[in-house]
């Protein structure tokens, strides 16, 4: 998993794995990657210094540290899932890179399929080569129905062909922003995308220093 | 296609799209929505189009919470851009205990901050405000307060509440990696659609900006801003003070819009005048003339318009586990079985987590703690309003904690000069140092497990303020009134 946690340069073409349904709306990064995990006995939970042990801590464990049976990844059928099917506005709230990396470390989640995502999550997920797919609620409900009746059957997410393949039924097509898709397919880092435009950026800055000098003079004790 | 080939192709395509037909493209794309402040500022900052609706934008200000990025890149020998556009405030890593300046165990890593910040300043990154600096505070209070956030800018940071600065008439968002900005002075950004939220009607007694935005989110939904940059407008917003406008824009991200804005006006320019990093006398008139070109035009077209009528709206409090779970103080806890079908699962989870009973009044619900602070509402005008409520009264003896955390060292000093600290202390509040504190349960500042806390902050998600804690979001004055009552209170009975 360490390899996956490296930022940028992660390519994504096809992922095959088990899916877990988590159909709540507005799940915040406060829930996914809580800031405060004091009092959690993470070594006993098999975590040690591994932050994955604290992913979803507040809804994953009882007060005594035992796993809650109603939390999806604690259920036998979903324990090794690497695809999450989620509701609306998933991972809303704080920009926590840990909102991406903790489930990655804990379960190796590589794909999120949801109705919509939080305002900052999409950017963060992309940084770690994690694919996010947006689909309408009806389609998600169909996927969940398939998942719940096909425990142990792996689904295949093919970014090259933009298809979700569910054995035993027609594949489900999805769309991704062409730029995001290329970035994932080729594992491009933001800096590689920016670099060719740096001369233009510098020229623009020089012009701006003439046009809006006050932005750059701020804090100059000599003024 | 090989990776390298892709890069070459994308460069070629970039030139085609950006240099030649770009202006035409831009006209076509924005024809229907020209005239908004957001589009004017965005368009003025485009370095290049990266295909589709994604642009490379010039950044005018970038905020970071520690010098680590700068120093790491410097040690790697990377050439860094425009140090003057950066500022640095370690608000998320300090304790707000009065002992923090002497007790090495409090907070996380401020000693290292001080050492690295000194090194960083020598490299030209001079705006580093450690906890000892009079300009230290919560980054979203500090930026406007020191004049670093100015109309017309593109401002970004890692923290999601960076939307707060949009109240200055600039465009801002969180979730950016400062490392990339340090290296290039730019960010890659997908152009959002635009939405205007018109706030109309009459504000009743005791209603503050926080009530306005909680009501807005309750009405539109906590995911309503997905894909949009929001401008708050209308007669009520126009009449609000600059400080109150920050409270509105602060919660834009709680309706899932990373960007919240208000078109600038004289209120904005007057607020900015004379602040340390505001344009100097030499450029002031030139700057104001430029700022006056920024506001959204009368005939501007937004992709979406919403109207919130505040007439008759009561003080707002949340009962559940996300900010749209806000109701009037005299309303009852909703019944999940009566909720819209698509909200039932979340409502059930919320009722179970909040330990409240559907159908019961929220008014009078017992509480354990109160918190006044955060980037929403911890500026001097907020503290004055809270002090006016608690003056001559006592915090209920049943409360285990009642904190006031000023938004910055400057706010704290001003409040002490006015004697507000004495008012709070006489009432039984704890008067703390500045920082993010209990808003997100960190650095030893958190709500105790099992406690219900009325808080003037911005998030009430499960576990936000600490493990197994229940957060009731409310305005600063509702928090103050609830502290006195020992239960969720109607501030209007304290006016």
XYZ file of C-alpha atoms in Angstrom:
718
model
C 0.000 0.000 0.000
C 2.946 2.310 0.608
C 3.456 2.616 -3.119
C -0.140 3.742 -3.615
C 0.204 6.439 -0.958
C 2.829 8.298 -2.914
C 1.466 11.513 -4.265
C 1.284 12.081 -8.001
C 2.649 9.955 -10.763
C 0.112 7.199 -10.051
C -1.407 5.827 -13.192
C -4.822 4.232 -13.265
C -6.172 2.138 -16.118
C -8.247 -0.738 -14.804
C -9.156 -1.751 -11.291
C -10.794 -4.994 -10.336
C -12.074 -5.539 -6.817
C -14.934 -5.997 -4.389
C -17.300 -3.105 -3.798
C -18.903 -1.944 -0.549
C -22.093 0.158 -0.415
C -21.998 3.208 1.863
C -25.093 5.094 0.794
C -25.203 7.988 3.250
C -25.338 11.577 2.017
C -22.993 14.365 3.133
C -20.408 12.153 4.815
C -17.779 14.605 5.992
C -14.010 14.206 6.166
C -14.552 14.727 9.911
C -16.152 11.271 9.814
C -13.735 9.694 7.316
C -10.547 11.035 8.856
C -11.335 12.421 12.326
C -8.838 14.967 13.642
C -9.213 13.746 17.196
C -8.565 10.057 17.715
C -7.182 10.300 21.232
C -8.309 7.414 23.403
C -8.327 5.005 20.490
C -6.131 2.004 21.155
C -4.762 1.855 17.629
C -1.992 -0.739 18.194
C -4.583 -3.126 19.589
C -6.703 -2.435 16.521
C -3.809 -3.567 14.383
C -2.923 -0.018 13.456
C 0.211 0.982 15.297
C 1.372 4.165 13.665
C -0.741 3.273 10.653
C -3.307 6.041 10.222
C -5.553 3.578 8.426
C -6.624 2.277 11.827
C -8.329 5.598 12.553
C -10.245 5.843 9.267
C -13.945 6.258 10.120
C -12.981 5.752 13.793
C -16.125 7.369 15.221
C -18.534 5.113 13.366
C -16.251 2.075 13.050
C -15.643 1.210 16.707
C -17.731 1.021 19.846
C -16.639 3.067 22.846
C -14.702 0.035 24.147
C -12.756 -0.224 20.868
C -14.530 -3.302 19.518
C -15.697 -3.085 15.876
C -19.286 -1.945 15.286
C -21.163 -4.582 13.343
C -23.219 -2.022 11.439
C -20.163 -0.371 9.866
C -19.755 -1.600 6.337
C -16.061 -2.506 6.349
C -16.532 -4.518 9.559
C -18.876 -6.867 7.734
C -17.350 -10.046 6.356
C -18.622 -9.497 2.801
C -16.942 -6.078 2.526
C -13.816 -6.458 4.622
C -11.499 -6.447 1.614
C -13.487 -4.091 -0.610
C -11.484 -1.592 -2.666
C -14.391 0.166 -4.390
C -16.829 2.305 -2.396
C -20.308 3.094 -3.658
C -21.350 6.309 -1.898
C -24.205 8.828 -1.826
C -24.372 12.552 -2.400
C -21.630 15.025 -1.476
C -19.278 12.315 -0.227
C -16.220 13.586 1.693
C -17.557 17.087 2.073
C -16.040 19.469 4.602
C -12.386 19.957 5.471
C -9.662 19.436 2.935
C -7.971 16.478 4.537
C -5.533 14.550 2.417
C -6.112 11.905 5.098
C -9.695 11.721 3.840
C -8.178 10.008 0.817
C -5.185 8.292 2.356
C -6.743 6.726 5.466
C -9.257 4.549 3.600
C -6.442 3.893 1.117
C -4.182 2.682 3.895
C -6.928 0.817 5.733
C -8.631 -0.920 2.853
C -6.886 0.146 -0.314
C -9.896 2.004 -1.731
C -8.987 2.923 -5.321
C -12.378 3.865 -6.746
C -15.323 5.875 -5.424
C -18.602 5.666 -7.296
C -21.068 8.255 -6.010
C -23.818 10.730 -6.780
C -21.553 13.700 -6.088
C -18.411 14.523 -4.131
C -17.357 17.204 -1.663
C -15.881 20.433 -2.998
C -12.262 19.557 -2.320
C -12.226 15.751 -2.346
C -11.996 15.450 -6.139
C -8.717 17.365 -6.245
C -7.263 15.417 -3.333
C -8.284 12.027 -4.748
C -6.698 12.845 -8.092
C -3.397 13.610 -6.353
C -3.240 9.991 -5.197
C -4.398 8.346 -8.392
C -7.784 7.512 -6.860
C -10.644 7.463 -9.372
C -13.977 9.186 -8.620
C -16.998 8.391 -10.793
C -20.256 10.356 -10.698
C -23.492 8.555 -11.595
C -27.175 9.318 -11.068
C -28.878 7.889 -7.990
C -30.929 5.310 -9.941
C -27.777 3.813 -11.453
C -26.110 3.758 -8.036
C -29.116 1.961 -6.584
C -28.775 -0.660 -9.356
C -25.092 -1.088 -8.551
C -25.836 -1.459 -4.829
C -28.509 -4.038 -5.600
C -25.988 -5.962 -7.696
C -23.321 -5.716 -4.967
C -25.677 -6.945 -2.267
C -26.713 -9.954 -4.346
C -23.172 -10.779 -5.536
C -21.058 -11.013 -2.388
C -17.546 -12.110 -3.240
C -17.873 -11.232 -6.950
C -15.409 -8.643 -8.183
C -16.414 -5.739 -10.367
C -14.105 -4.207 -12.924
C -13.689 -0.465 -13.434
C -12.100 0.296 -16.776
C -11.038 3.924 -17.160
C -9.657 3.406 -20.652
C -13.082 2.310 -21.925
C -15.040 4.231 -19.255
C -17.061 1.171 -18.247
C -18.029 -0.496 -14.990
C -18.297 -4.210 -15.646
C -20.561 -6.229 -13.370
C -20.508 -9.960 -14.161
C -23.958 -11.146 -15.139
C -25.310 -7.828 -16.408
C -24.670 -5.125 -18.999
C -21.681 -2.898 -18.295
C -22.438 0.598 -16.988
C -20.823 3.451 -18.946
C -19.487 6.525 -17.159
C -17.950 9.829 -18.173
C -14.881 11.589 -16.827
C -13.424 14.994 -17.595
C -10.981 14.316 -20.470
C -8.184 16.120 -18.657
C -8.730 14.169 -15.424
C -8.932 10.917 -17.376
C -5.665 11.545 -19.199
C -4.012 12.590 -15.996
C -4.954 9.314 -14.332
C -4.213 7.128 -17.334
C -0.712 8.558 -17.714
C -0.059 9.255 -14.041
C 0.756 12.910 -14.702
C 1.700 15.275 -11.899
C 0.289 18.842 -11.793
C 3.789 20.234 -12.217
C 4.268 18.380 -15.481
C 1.085 19.987 -16.737
C 2.085 23.485 -15.579
C 5.708 23.467 -16.715
C 5.182 24.352 -20.403
C 3.216 27.432 -19.311
C 5.765 28.827 -16.867
C 7.145 31.440 -19.300
C 3.598 32.686 -19.868
C 3.010 32.760 -16.108
C 6.162 34.817 -15.551
C 5.268 37.253 -18.330
C 1.799 37.681 -16.874
C 3.256 38.330 -13.428
C 5.616 41.003 -14.773
C 2.739 42.746 -16.489
C 0.653 42.459 -13.322
C 3.405 44.064 -11.249
C 3.005 47.111 -13.505
C -0.790 47.096 -13.481
C -1.470 46.266 -9.819
C 1.709 47.351 -8.021
C -0.063 47.541 -4.656
C -0.359 43.761 -4.503
C 3.404 43.455 -4.473
C 4.317 46.502 -2.418
C 2.339 45.395 0.615
C 4.370 45.191 3.765
C 7.269 47.183 2.373
C 8.562 49.142 5.383
C 9.987 51.879 3.095
C 6.665 52.841 1.563
C 0.216 6.676 -26.484
C 3.325 6.854 -24.332
C 3.431 9.120 -21.332
C 6.015 11.476 -22.867
C 4.016 11.709 -26.076
C 0.992 12.724 -24.114
C 2.864 15.564 -22.477
C 4.060 16.800 -25.859
C 0.582 16.554 -27.322
C -0.980 18.339 -24.417
C 1.535 21.159 -24.792
C 0.670 21.450 -28.470
C -3.023 21.454 -27.726
C -2.439 24.032 -25.010
C -0.905 26.449 -27.482
C -3.674 25.879 -29.992
C -6.407 26.451 -27.484
C -4.798 29.146 -25.413
C -2.894 31.350 -27.835
C -4.956 31.393 -30.974
C -8.687 30.840 -30.656
C -8.674 31.254 -26.867
C -10.134 34.763 -26.855
C -12.946 33.641 -29.123
C -13.490 30.552 -27.007
C -13.566 32.653 -23.893
C -16.144 34.979 -25.402
C -18.354 32.106 -26.471
C -18.030 30.321 -23.175
C -18.742 33.310 -21.023
C -21.186 35.180 -23.217
C -24.177 34.075 -21.170
C -22.586 34.738 -17.830
C -20.367 37.729 -18.337
C -20.634 40.523 -15.879
C -20.295 38.555 -12.657
C -17.530 39.536 -10.295
C -16.361 35.933 -10.221
C -15.911 35.761 -14.014
C -14.158 39.126 -14.155
C -11.580 38.096 -11.573
C -11.159 34.602 -12.993
C -10.687 35.798 -16.582
C -8.112 38.372 -15.496
C -6.020 35.617 -13.895
C -5.953 33.029 -16.679
C -2.392 32.150 -17.697
C -3.444 29.403 -20.104
C -6.368 27.185 -20.871
C -5.547 23.546 -20.175
C -8.400 22.106 -22.194
C -12.139 22.197 -21.640
C -13.127 24.316 -18.664
C -9.800 23.915 -16.861
C -7.475 26.918 -16.638
C -4.083 27.675 -15.197
C -4.552 30.722 -12.952
C -2.152 33.224 -11.441
C -2.290 33.284 -7.629
C -2.135 36.615 -5.748
C -2.081 35.275 -2.187
C -1.397 31.849 -0.727
C -1.708 30.936 2.948
C 0.135 28.111 4.627
C -0.004 26.728 8.141
C 3.689 25.981 8.517
C 7.068 26.835 6.923
C 7.688 23.144 6.175
C 6.857 23.311 2.474
C 9.045 26.362 1.863
C 12.014 24.955 3.723
C 11.698 21.508 2.159
C 11.717 22.991 -1.338
C 14.585 25.320 -0.497
C 16.611 22.338 0.721
C 15.815 20.532 -2.505
C 17.263 23.526 -4.344
C 13.984 24.498 -6.002
C 13.622 28.062 -7.243
C 10.596 29.635 -5.549
C 8.290 32.321 -6.952
C 7.192 35.652 -5.468
C 7.716 35.253 -1.710
C 5.628 38.405 -1.133
C 2.377 36.637 -2.070
C 2.689 34.118 0.787
C 1.765 34.330 4.406
C 1.983 31.755 7.073
C -0.035 31.226 10.278
C 0.138 28.007 12.362
C -3.445 28.318 13.615
C -4.268 24.592 13.443
C -1.326 23.443 15.533
C -1.392 25.696 18.599
C -3.108 25.150 21.901
C -5.286 28.047 23.061
C -4.320 27.502 26.692
C -3.041 30.652 28.450
C 0.023 28.535 29.369
C 0.961 27.800 25.781
C 3.834 30.295 25.686
C 5.675 28.515 28.461
C 4.462 24.913 28.454
C 6.421 23.048 25.762
C 3.966 20.144 25.779
C 1.016 22.219 24.541
C 0.116 22.323 20.861
C 2.006 20.410 18.228
C 5.318 21.635 16.974
C 5.236 25.403 17.534
C 8.841 25.383 18.764
C 9.906 23.895 15.441
C 7.721 26.488 13.745
C 9.564 29.368 15.361
C 12.971 28.044 14.302
C 11.946 27.300 10.718
C 10.038 30.579 10.394
C 13.201 32.537 11.243
C 15.057 30.755 8.473
C 12.167 31.286 6.084
C 12.019 35.023 6.786
C 15.664 35.368 5.793
C 14.722 33.925 2.408
C 12.205 36.730 1.848
C 9.112 34.938 3.152
C 8.687 37.633 5.737
C 5.010 37.233 6.588
C 5.270 34.381 9.082
C 3.105 34.983 12.123
C 3.934 32.504 14.886
C 1.920 32.443 18.086
C 4.119 35.136 19.683
C 3.515 37.577 16.802
C 0.910 40.278 17.448
C -0.513 39.451 14.002
C -1.020 35.766 14.837
C -4.551 34.382 14.793
C -6.867 32.177 12.787
C -5.646 32.504 9.178
C -9.063 33.565 7.896
C -9.274 36.308 10.500
C -5.652 37.396 10.023
C -5.741 37.787 6.214
C -8.435 40.462 6.075
C -7.463 41.985 9.434
C -3.893 42.709 8.306
C -5.007 43.887 4.848
C -3.424 40.921 3.048
C -6.740 39.893 1.487
C -7.830 42.533 -1.022
C -10.553 42.885 -3.656
C -9.858 41.404 -7.080
C -7.397 38.771 -5.898
C -7.146 35.049 -6.449
C -6.361 33.648 -3.002
C -5.855 30.009 -2.116
C -4.804 27.811 0.771
C -5.108 24.279 1.989
C -7.845 24.953 4.519
C -11.420 24.576 3.285
C -12.682 27.735 5.014
C -10.522 29.841 2.717
C -13.880 30.800 1.180
C -14.160 33.303 4.082
C -11.899 35.810 2.296
C -14.382 36.058 -0.598
C -16.294 38.601 1.475
C -13.520 41.066 0.535
C -14.569 40.900 -3.135
C -11.974 38.345 -4.185
C -12.176 34.720 -5.275
C -10.690 32.076 -3.010
C -10.799 28.381 -2.234
C -9.133 25.744 -0.111
C -7.631 22.370 -0.896
C -4.652 23.737 -2.811
C -1.137 22.424 -2.406
C 1.073 25.379 -1.457
C 4.101 23.522 -2.810
C 2.852 23.915 -6.359
C 2.100 27.607 -5.801
C 5.571 28.157 -4.357
C 7.134 26.545 -7.412
C 4.982 28.148 -10.094
C 2.887 31.016 -8.657
C -0.118 29.339 -10.270
C -2.871 26.777 -9.702
C -4.797 24.472 -12.003
C -8.514 24.969 -11.563
C -11.719 23.795 -13.199
C -13.996 26.771 -13.869
C -17.131 26.422 -11.742
C -20.611 27.587 -12.669
C -21.927 30.683 -10.927
C -24.793 30.976 -8.455
C -26.214 34.082 -6.795
C -28.001 33.791 -3.481
C -30.171 36.858 -2.929
C -30.895 37.486 0.727
C -34.060 39.576 1.041
C -36.678 40.593 3.590
C -36.249 41.964 7.095
C -33.965 40.645 9.811
C -35.858 40.214 13.072
C -34.420 41.169 16.479
C -31.399 39.101 17.541
C -30.794 37.722 14.040
C -27.149 37.706 12.983
C -25.245 36.838 9.804
C -24.725 33.299 11.140
C -28.512 32.817 11.298
C -28.777 34.062 7.708
C -26.284 31.540 6.383
C -27.592 28.624 8.488
C -31.072 29.379 7.184
C -29.687 29.531 3.624
C -28.032 26.126 3.958
C -31.116 24.600 5.591
C -33.256 25.826 2.706
C -30.908 24.985 -0.188
C -29.131 21.920 1.214
C -25.606 21.172 2.315
C -24.734 19.887 -1.177
C -26.488 22.699 -3.072
C -23.315 24.540 -4.059
C -21.623 21.534 -5.690
C -19.919 22.780 -8.842
C -20.743 26.447 -8.204
C -19.004 29.574 -7.021
C -21.540 31.461 -4.921
C -22.100 35.205 -4.670
C -24.189 36.384 -1.717
C -26.156 39.484 -2.653
C -29.301 41.447 -1.991
C -30.235 44.275 0.381
C -29.467 42.384 3.577
C -25.925 41.473 2.519
C -25.335 45.045 1.290
C -26.328 46.371 4.711
C -24.127 43.931 6.660
C -20.851 45.075 8.172
C -17.652 43.729 6.620
C -17.113 41.435 9.616
C -20.617 39.973 9.291
C -19.974 39.283 5.587
C -17.049 37.046 6.570
C -19.456 34.942 8.653
C -21.671 34.451 5.581
C -18.864 33.536 3.169
C -17.220 31.286 5.773
C -20.051 28.772 5.457
C -20.112 28.717 1.633
C -18.124 25.483 1.821
C -20.839 24.062 4.128
C -23.167 24.270 1.150
C -20.449 22.470 -0.839
C -19.190 25.526 -2.684
C -15.455 26.026 -2.178
C -15.899 29.697 -3.092
C -18.222 32.256 -1.498
C -18.119 35.921 -2.470
C -19.670 39.323 -1.900
C -19.142 42.134 -4.426
C -17.000 44.818 -2.812
C -18.326 48.281 -1.941
C -17.426 51.239 0.275
C -17.920 49.046 3.363
C -15.088 46.860 2.037
C -12.729 49.709 1.144
C -13.325 51.479 4.469
C -12.607 48.223 6.326
C -9.334 47.828 4.445
C -8.051 51.397 4.693
C -5.071 51.845 6.989
C -4.409 48.151 7.635
C -0.781 47.058 7.715
C -0.613 45.305 4.330
C -3.343 47.304 2.564
C -2.217 49.365 -0.448
C -0.066 52.265 0.704
C -1.032 55.900 0.210
C 1.009 55.916 -2.981
C -1.313 53.389 -4.645
C -4.535 53.709 -2.646
C -6.564 55.803 -5.116
C -5.398 53.693 -8.046
C -6.383 50.535 -6.171
C -9.839 51.835 -5.214
C -10.485 52.886 -8.814
C -9.613 49.363 -9.916
C -11.749 47.765 -7.182
C -14.761 49.774 -8.309
C -14.694 47.924 -11.641
C -15.074 44.560 -9.906
C -18.665 44.309 -8.589
C -21.146 42.178 -10.476
C -22.965 44.225 -13.145
C -26.706 44.890 -12.856
C -27.394 42.869 -16.018
C -25.028 40.006 -15.170
C -26.291 36.489 -15.786
C -25.674 33.683 -13.312
C -26.075 29.987 -14.053
C -28.390 29.765 -11.079
C -30.264 32.238 -8.849
C -31.746 31.517 -5.427
C -33.622 33.776 -3.043
C -33.739 33.498 0.735
C -36.436 35.553 2.469
C -35.373 36.303 6.035
C -38.670 37.902 7.082
C -39.994 36.121 10.159
C -36.959 33.805 10.423
C -36.072 32.958 14.044
C -32.586 32.365 15.480
C -31.253 29.141 13.939
C -29.808 26.071 15.695
C -28.798 22.672 14.325
C -30.152 19.430 15.743
C -28.330 16.861 13.588
C -25.060 15.884 11.961
C -24.595 18.337 9.123
C -25.109 22.085 8.735
C -28.369 21.784 6.763
C -29.981 20.326 9.903
C -30.804 23.848 11.100
C -34.223 24.815 12.454
C -35.783 27.848 14.132
C -35.306 27.991 17.887
C -39.032 27.407 18.478
C -39.325 24.517 16.037
C -39.373 20.845 17.017
C -36.878 18.056 16.338
C -37.865 16.582 12.954
C -39.224 13.067 12.623
C -37.158 10.959 10.164
C -40.331 9.117 9.108
C -41.789 12.436 7.939
C -38.598 13.492 6.135
C -38.223 13.419 2.336
C -37.408 9.832 1.274
C -33.881 10.654 0.134
C -33.045 12.184 3.536
C -34.464 9.487 5.824
C -31.287 7.424 6.225
C -29.240 10.477 7.231
C -32.046 11.778 9.505
C -32.214 8.413 11.334
C -28.458 8.399 11.764
C -28.677 12.002 13.018
C -31.431 11.269 15.544
C -29.552 8.243 16.863
C -26.275 10.157 17.124
C -27.737 13.342 18.618
C -29.768 11.463 21.278
C -32.747 13.753 20.645
C -36.422 12.806 20.414
C -38.389 13.595 17.248
C -41.289 15.950 17.926
C -39.736 17.486 21.050
C -38.859 21.198 21.146
C -35.167 21.999 20.622
C -35.515 25.002 22.949
C -34.516 24.037 26.482
C -32.439 20.975 25.492
C -29.791 20.598 28.236
C -26.166 21.218 27.241
C -22.758 20.482 28.762
C -20.410 22.950 27.078
C -20.368 26.112 24.979
C -17.712 27.357 22.584
C -17.236 30.868 21.186
C -14.408 31.168 18.667
C -13.554 29.919 15.131
C -13.052 31.583 11.751
C -16.818 32.157 11.483
C -17.472 34.553 14.298
C -14.585 35.453 16.580
C -13.899 38.997 15.439
C -14.228 42.023 17.689
C -17.833 42.786 16.719
C -18.803 39.192 17.557
C -17.152 39.353 20.967
C -18.825 42.683 21.699
C -22.225 41.196 20.870
C -21.604 38.138 23.073
C -20.334 40.291 25.948
C -23.483 42.412 25.775
C -25.564 39.260 26.369
C -23.535 37.891 29.286
C -22.757 41.163 31.068
C -24.061 41.009 34.626
C -25.115 37.373 34.247
C -23.555 34.010 35.174
C -22.802 30.893 33.132
C -25.104 28.065 34.348
C -23.447 25.936 37.026
C -24.351 22.747 35.145
C -21.900 23.575 32.327
C -18.479 21.951 32.526
C -16.843 24.306 30.038
C -17.521 27.745 28.530
C -14.693 29.100 26.374
C -14.131 32.334 24.513
C -11.320 32.048 21.944
C -10.568 35.362 20.182
C -9.975 35.145 16.425
C -6.516 36.679 16.617
C -3.989 38.224 18.982
C -5.151 41.616 17.681
C -8.801 40.836 18.443
C -7.763 39.646 21.898
C -5.792 42.842 22.583
C -8.656 45.038 21.368
C -11.196 43.107 23.478
C -8.993 43.476 26.548
C -8.617 47.201 25.890
C -12.415 47.442 25.910
C -12.729 45.312 29.058
C -14.629 42.506 27.314
C -12.334 39.880 28.849
C -13.405 41.042 32.315
C -17.071 40.780 31.326
C -16.597 37.206 30.117
C -14.511 36.169 33.118
C -16.959 37.735 35.589
C -19.720 35.692 33.949
C -17.697 32.499 34.389
C -16.237 32.079 30.892
C -12.657 30.997 30.300
C -10.780 33.665 28.302
C -8.327 31.851 26.007
C -5.533 32.556 23.531
C -6.263 32.580 19.793
C -6.343 29.537 17.477
C -8.654 27.007 15.806
C -9.278 25.216 19.094
C -12.464 23.267 19.816
C -13.949 23.999 16.407
C -12.220 20.869 15.135
C -11.170 19.202 18.372
C -7.395 19.438 18.314
C -4.239 20.226 20.291
C -5.886 19.263 23.554
C -8.828 21.605 22.880
C -11.847 19.370 22.440
C -15.337 18.688 23.688
C -15.494 15.806 26.191
C -16.934 12.480 24.987
C -20.699 12.319 25.351
C -21.063 16.083 25.771
C -23.465 18.348 23.902
C -21.847 21.658 22.960
C -23.504 24.784 21.593
C -20.881 26.261 19.303
C -20.626 29.305 17.033
C -18.338 27.354 14.650
C -19.199 25.912 11.234
C -19.302 22.103 11.369
C -21.435 19.646 13.348
C -20.426 16.392 11.668
C -20.023 13.209 13.724
C -16.874 13.496 15.814
C -16.031 17.030 14.631
C -15.388 18.521 18.078
C -14.236 15.254 19.670
C -15.261 11.639 19.989
C -18.969 11.011 20.584
C -19.739 14.701 20.892
C -22.861 16.522 19.750
C -22.445 19.962 18.245
C -25.314 22.457 18.091
C -24.339 25.172 15.607
C -25.722 28.618 16.415
C -24.904 32.312 16.275
C -22.436 33.755 18.774
C -25.197 35.472 20.748
C -27.322 32.309 20.835
C -24.263 30.512 22.251
C -23.851 33.245 24.878
C -27.548 33.055 25.844
C -27.423 29.236 26.009
C -24.392 29.416 28.314
C -26.404 31.497 30.775
C -29.504 29.308 30.475
C -27.576 26.006 30.652
C -29.703 24.804 27.767
C -30.404 25.721 24.153
C -31.854 29.220 24.525
C -33.702 31.888 22.560
C -31.344 34.850 22.470
C -34.287 37.222 22.053
C -35.256 36.738 25.685
C -31.791 38.030 26.655
C -31.794 41.214 24.573
